[in-house]
mmCIF file of C-alpha atoms in Angstrom:
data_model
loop_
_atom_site.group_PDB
_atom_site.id
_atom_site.type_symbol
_atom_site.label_atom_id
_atom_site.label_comp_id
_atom_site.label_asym_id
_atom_site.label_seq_id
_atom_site.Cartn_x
_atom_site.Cartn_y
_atom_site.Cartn_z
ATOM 1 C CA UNK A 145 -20.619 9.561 -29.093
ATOM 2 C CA UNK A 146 -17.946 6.527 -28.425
ATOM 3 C CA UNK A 147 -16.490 3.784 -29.954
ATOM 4 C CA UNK A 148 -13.302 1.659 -28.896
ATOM 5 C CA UNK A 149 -13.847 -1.796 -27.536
ATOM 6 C CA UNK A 150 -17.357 -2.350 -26.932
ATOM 7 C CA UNK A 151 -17.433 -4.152 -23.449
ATOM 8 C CA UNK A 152 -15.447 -1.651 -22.001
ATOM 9 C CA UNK A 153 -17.547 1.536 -23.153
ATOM 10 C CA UNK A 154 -16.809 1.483 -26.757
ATOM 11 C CA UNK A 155 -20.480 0.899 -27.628
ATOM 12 C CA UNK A 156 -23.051 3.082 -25.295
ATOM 13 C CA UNK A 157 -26.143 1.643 -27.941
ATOM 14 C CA UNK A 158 -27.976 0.005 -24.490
ATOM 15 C CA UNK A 159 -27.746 3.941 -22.595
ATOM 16 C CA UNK A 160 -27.989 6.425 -26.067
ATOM 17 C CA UNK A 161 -31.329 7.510 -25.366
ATOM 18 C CA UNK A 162 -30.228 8.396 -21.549
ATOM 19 C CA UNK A 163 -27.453 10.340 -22.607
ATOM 20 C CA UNK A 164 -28.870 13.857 -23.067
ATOM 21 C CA UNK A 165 -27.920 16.923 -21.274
ATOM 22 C CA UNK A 166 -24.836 15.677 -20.553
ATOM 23 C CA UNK A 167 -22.503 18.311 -18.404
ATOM 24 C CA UNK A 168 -19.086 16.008 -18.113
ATOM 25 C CA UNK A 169 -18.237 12.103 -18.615
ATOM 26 C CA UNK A 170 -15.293 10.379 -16.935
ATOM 27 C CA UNK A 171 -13.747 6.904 -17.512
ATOM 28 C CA UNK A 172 -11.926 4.448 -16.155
ATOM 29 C CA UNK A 173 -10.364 1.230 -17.769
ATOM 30 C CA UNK A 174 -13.744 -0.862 -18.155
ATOM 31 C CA UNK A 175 -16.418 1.912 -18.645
ATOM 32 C CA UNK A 176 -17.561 5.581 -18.726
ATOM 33 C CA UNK A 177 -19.799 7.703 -16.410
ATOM 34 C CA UNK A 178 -22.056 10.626 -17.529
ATOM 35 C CA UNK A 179 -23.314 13.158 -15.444
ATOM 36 C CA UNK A 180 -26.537 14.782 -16.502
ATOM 37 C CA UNK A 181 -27.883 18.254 -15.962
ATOM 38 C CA UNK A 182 -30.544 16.847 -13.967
ATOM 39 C CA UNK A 183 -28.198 15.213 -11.587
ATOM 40 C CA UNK A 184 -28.766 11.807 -12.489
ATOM 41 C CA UNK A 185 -25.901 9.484 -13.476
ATOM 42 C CA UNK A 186 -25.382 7.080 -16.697
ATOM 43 C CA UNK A 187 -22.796 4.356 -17.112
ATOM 44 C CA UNK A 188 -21.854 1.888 -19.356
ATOM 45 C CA UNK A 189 -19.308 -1.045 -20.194
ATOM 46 C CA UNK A 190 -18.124 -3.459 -18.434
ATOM 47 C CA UNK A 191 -20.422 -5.057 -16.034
ATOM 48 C CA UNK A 192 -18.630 -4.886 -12.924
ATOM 49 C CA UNK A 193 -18.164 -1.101 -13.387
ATOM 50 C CA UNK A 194 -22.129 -0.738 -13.479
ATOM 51 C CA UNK A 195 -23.855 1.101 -10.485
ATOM 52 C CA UNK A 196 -26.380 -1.863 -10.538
ATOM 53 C CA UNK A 197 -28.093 -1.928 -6.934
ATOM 54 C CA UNK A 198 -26.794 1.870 -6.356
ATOM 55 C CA UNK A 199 -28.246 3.257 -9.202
ATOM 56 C CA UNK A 200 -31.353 4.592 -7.133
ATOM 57 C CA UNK A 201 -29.175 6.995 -4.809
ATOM 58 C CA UNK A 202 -27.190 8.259 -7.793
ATOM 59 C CA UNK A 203 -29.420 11.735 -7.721
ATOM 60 C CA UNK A 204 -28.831 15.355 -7.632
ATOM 61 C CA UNK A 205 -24.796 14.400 -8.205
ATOM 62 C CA UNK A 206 -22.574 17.249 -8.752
ATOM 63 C CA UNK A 207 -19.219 15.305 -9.193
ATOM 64 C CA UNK A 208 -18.213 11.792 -10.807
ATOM 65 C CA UNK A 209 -14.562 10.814 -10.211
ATOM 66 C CA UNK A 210 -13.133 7.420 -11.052
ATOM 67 C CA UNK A 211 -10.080 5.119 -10.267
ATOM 68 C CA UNK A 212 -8.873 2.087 -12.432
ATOM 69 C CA UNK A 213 -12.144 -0.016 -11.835
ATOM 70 C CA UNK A 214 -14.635 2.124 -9.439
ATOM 71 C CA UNK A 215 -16.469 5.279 -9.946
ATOM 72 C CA UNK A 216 -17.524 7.167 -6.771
ATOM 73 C CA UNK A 217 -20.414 10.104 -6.911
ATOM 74 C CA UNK A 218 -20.722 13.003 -5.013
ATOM 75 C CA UNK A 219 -24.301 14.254 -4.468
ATOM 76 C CA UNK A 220 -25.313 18.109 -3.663
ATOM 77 C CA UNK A 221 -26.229 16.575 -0.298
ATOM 78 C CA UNK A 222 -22.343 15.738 0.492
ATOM 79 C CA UNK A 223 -23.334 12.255 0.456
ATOM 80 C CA UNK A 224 -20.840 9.934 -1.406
ATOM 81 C CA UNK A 225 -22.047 6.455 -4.028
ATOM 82 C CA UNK A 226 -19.883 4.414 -4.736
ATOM 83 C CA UNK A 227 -19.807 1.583 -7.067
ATOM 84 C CA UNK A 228 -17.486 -0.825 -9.010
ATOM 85 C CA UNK A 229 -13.893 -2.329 -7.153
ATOM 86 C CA UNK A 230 -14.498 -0.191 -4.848
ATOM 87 C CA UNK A 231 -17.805 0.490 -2.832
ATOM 88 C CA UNK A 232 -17.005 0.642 0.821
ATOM 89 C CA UNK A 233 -17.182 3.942 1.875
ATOM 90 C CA UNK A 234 -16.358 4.918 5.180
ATOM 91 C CA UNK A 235 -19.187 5.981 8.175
ATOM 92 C CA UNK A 236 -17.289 9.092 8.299
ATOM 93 C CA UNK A 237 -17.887 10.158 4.512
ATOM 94 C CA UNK A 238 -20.087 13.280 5.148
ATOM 95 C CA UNK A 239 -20.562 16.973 4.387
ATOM 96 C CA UNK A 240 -18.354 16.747 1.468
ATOM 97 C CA UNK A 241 -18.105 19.224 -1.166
ATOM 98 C CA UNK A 242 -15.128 17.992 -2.672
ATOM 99 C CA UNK A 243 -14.029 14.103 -3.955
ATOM 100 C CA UNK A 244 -10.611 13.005 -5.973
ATOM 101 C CA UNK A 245 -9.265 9.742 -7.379
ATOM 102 C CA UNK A 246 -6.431 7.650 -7.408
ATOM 103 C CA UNK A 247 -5.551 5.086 -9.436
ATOM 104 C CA UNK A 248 -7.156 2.929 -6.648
ATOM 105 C CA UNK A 249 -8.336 5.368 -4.034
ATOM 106 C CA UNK A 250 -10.796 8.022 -3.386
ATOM 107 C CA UNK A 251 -10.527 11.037 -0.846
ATOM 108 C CA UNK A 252 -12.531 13.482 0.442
ATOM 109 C CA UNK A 253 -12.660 16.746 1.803
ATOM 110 C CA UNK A 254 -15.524 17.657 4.254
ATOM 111 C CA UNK A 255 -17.154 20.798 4.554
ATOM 112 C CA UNK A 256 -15.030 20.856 8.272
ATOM 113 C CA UNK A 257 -11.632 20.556 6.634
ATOM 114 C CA UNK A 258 -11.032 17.372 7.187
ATOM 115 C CA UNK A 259 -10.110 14.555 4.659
ATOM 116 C CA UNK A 260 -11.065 10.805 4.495
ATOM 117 C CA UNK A 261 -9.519 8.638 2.206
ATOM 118 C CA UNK A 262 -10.401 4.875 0.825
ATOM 119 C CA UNK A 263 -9.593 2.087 -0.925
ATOM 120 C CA UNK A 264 -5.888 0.640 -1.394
ATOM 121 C CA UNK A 265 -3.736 1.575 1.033
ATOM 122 C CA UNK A 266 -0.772 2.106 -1.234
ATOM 123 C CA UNK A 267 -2.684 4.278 -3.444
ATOM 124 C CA UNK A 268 -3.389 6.679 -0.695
ATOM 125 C CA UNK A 269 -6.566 4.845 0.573
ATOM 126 C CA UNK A 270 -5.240 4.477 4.192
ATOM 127 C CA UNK A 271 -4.913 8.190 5.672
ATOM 128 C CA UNK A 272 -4.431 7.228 9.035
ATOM 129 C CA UNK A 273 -0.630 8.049 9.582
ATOM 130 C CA UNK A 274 -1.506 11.901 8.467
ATOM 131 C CA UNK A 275 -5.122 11.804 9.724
ATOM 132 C CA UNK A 276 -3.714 14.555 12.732
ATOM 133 C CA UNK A 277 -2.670 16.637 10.100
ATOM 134 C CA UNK A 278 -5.621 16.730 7.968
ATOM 135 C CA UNK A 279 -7.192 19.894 9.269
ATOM 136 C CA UNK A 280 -8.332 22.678 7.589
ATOM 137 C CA UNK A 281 -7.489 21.265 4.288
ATOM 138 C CA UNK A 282 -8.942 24.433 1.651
ATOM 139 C CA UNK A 283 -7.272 21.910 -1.328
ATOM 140 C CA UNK A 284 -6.860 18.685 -2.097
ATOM 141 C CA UNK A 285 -5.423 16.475 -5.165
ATOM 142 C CA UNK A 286 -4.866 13.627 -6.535
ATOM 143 C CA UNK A 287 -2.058 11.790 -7.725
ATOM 144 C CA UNK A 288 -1.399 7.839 -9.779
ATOM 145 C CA UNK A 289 -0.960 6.739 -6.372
ATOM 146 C CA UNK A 290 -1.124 9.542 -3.945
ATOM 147 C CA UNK A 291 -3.040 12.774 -2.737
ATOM 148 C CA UNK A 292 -1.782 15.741 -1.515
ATOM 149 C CA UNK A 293 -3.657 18.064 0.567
ATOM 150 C CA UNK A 294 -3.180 21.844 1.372
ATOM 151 C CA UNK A 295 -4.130 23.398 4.892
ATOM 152 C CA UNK A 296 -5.170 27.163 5.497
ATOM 153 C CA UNK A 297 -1.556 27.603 6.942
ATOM 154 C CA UNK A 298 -0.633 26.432 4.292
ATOM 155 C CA UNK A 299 1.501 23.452 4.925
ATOM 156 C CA UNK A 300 1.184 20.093 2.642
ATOM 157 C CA UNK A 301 0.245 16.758 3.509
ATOM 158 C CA UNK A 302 0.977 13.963 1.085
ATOM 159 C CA UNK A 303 0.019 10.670 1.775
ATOM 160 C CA UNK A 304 0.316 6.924 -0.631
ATOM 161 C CA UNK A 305 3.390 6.018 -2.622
ATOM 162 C CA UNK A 306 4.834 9.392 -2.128
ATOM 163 C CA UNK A 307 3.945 9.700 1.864
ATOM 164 C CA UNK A 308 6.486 12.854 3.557
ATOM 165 C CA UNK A 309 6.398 13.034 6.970
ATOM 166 C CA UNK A 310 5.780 16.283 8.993
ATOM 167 C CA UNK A 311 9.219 17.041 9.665
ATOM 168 C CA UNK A 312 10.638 16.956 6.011
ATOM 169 C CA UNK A 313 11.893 19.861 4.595
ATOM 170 C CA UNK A 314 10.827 19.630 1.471
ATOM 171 C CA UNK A 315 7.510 20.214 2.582
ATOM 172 C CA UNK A 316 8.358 23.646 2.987
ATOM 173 C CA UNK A 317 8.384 24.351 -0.931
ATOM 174 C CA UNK A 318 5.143 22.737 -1.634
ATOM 175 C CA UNK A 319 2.687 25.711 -0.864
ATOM 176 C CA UNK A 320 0.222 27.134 -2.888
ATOM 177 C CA UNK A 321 -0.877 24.697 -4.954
ATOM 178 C CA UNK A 322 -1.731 24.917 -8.240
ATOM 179 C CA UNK A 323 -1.889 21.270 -10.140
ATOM 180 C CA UNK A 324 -0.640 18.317 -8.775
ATOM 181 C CA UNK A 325 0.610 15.430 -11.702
ATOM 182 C CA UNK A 326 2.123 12.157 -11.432
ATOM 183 C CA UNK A 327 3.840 9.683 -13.746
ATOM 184 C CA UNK A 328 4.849 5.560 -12.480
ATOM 185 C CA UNK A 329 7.989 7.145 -10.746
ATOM 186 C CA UNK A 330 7.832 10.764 -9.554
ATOM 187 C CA UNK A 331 5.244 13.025 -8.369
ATOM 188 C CA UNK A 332 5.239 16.641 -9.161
ATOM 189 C CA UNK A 333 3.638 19.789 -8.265
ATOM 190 C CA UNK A 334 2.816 23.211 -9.928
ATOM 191 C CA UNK A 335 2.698 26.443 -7.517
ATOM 192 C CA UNK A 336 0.835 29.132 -8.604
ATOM 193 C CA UNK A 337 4.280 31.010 -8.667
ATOM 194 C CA UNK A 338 5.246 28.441 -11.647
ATOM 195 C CA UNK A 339 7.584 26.933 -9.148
ATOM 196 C CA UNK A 340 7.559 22.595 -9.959
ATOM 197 C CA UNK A 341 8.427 20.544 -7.018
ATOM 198 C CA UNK A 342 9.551 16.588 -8.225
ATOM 199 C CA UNK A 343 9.400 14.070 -5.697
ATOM 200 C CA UNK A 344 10.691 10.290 -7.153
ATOM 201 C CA UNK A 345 10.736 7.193 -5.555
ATOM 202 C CA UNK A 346 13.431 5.197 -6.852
ATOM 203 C CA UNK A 347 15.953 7.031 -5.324
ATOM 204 C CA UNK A 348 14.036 9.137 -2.814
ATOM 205 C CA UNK A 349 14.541 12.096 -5.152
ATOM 206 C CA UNK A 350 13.444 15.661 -4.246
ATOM 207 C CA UNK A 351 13.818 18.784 -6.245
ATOM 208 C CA UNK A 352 12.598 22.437 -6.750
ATOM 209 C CA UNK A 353 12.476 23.720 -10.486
ATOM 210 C CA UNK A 354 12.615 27.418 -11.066
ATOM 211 C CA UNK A 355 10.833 28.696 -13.711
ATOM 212 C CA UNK A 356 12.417 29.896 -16.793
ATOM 213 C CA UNK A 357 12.201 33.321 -17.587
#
């Protein structure tokens, strides 16, 4: 069921009869995308947001994610669709059994461990200053405007508004990784120890939060 403002996925009249066996939906701000059991993809609101020419390829998908205005799909193949503001995606996009969104980025992690980002380069969509240290990634997030990946040694890399280099020491605190969240200013991220690490931007702002007893 929806409602809200019908161009941008309020009203899904034009897709109801399409929408069964739904396992998960996601949205962005101009339209929704449903993932069926039988792999196949629906969407609906605005028109730009549509999969249009890219409908055909969106089978077998096991993952949706979505940024402000693009929705990218990842099928059981490792292949990745993309659609909306953003539909480049990059030669090297392959093997990859895990995707997560920006607010205007997509990355991925390969079955080999390494990661490949795209889209706006301030939102994490240009990994090329970490791309050495993207290997053997095991996790990866995503932030408003960042991702943060975890190797099997388990150092951090965090690229996009929040970039560290290799060197900083606050790196050191953010290991296993449970959630990573974000708000307009400051990143933050939950070990599985219940240890929060804050990293802000407006004054280049890092702290480690102990857990209450």
């Amino acid at each position: 069921m929806t409602w809200g403002h019908d161009t941008c996925g309020g009203s899904s009249r034009r897709v109801q009869r399409q929408l069964v066996d739904v396992e998960d939906v996601v949205g962005n701000n101009y339209a929704f995308a449903a993932r069926r059991s039988d792999g196949r993809v629906v969407a609906w609101g605005e028109g730009l947001c549509g999969p249009g020419p890219v409908s055909v390829q969106l089978t077998s998908v096991v993952q949706v994610e979505a940024t402000e205005a693009a929705f990218a799909a990842l099928r059981a193949d490792g292949q990745v669709v993309c659609w909306g503001t953003i539909q480049d995606v990059d030669q090297e996009v392959f093997e990859v059994k895990k995707l997560v969104a920006s607010s205007k980025a997509f990355a991925a992690l390969r079955a080999d461990g390494r990661v490949v980002s795209w889209g706006l380069r301030t939102s994490g969509g240009d990994s090329s200053r970490v791309q050495e240290r993207l290997m053997e990634v095991q996790k990866i997030f995503a932030a408003r405007n960042s991702f943060v990946a975890e190797r099997r040694d388990g150092k951090a890399v965090i690229w996009g508004e929040f970039e560290l280099e290799e060197d900083d020491p606050i790196l050191e605190s953010i290991t296993d990784i449970q959630e990573v969240s974000s708000t307009g200013l400051a990143l933050a991220v939950l070990r599985r120890d219940g240890v929060v690490v804050v990293l802000g931007n407006s004054d280049g702002a890092k702290n480690v939060v102990e857990p209450p007893e």
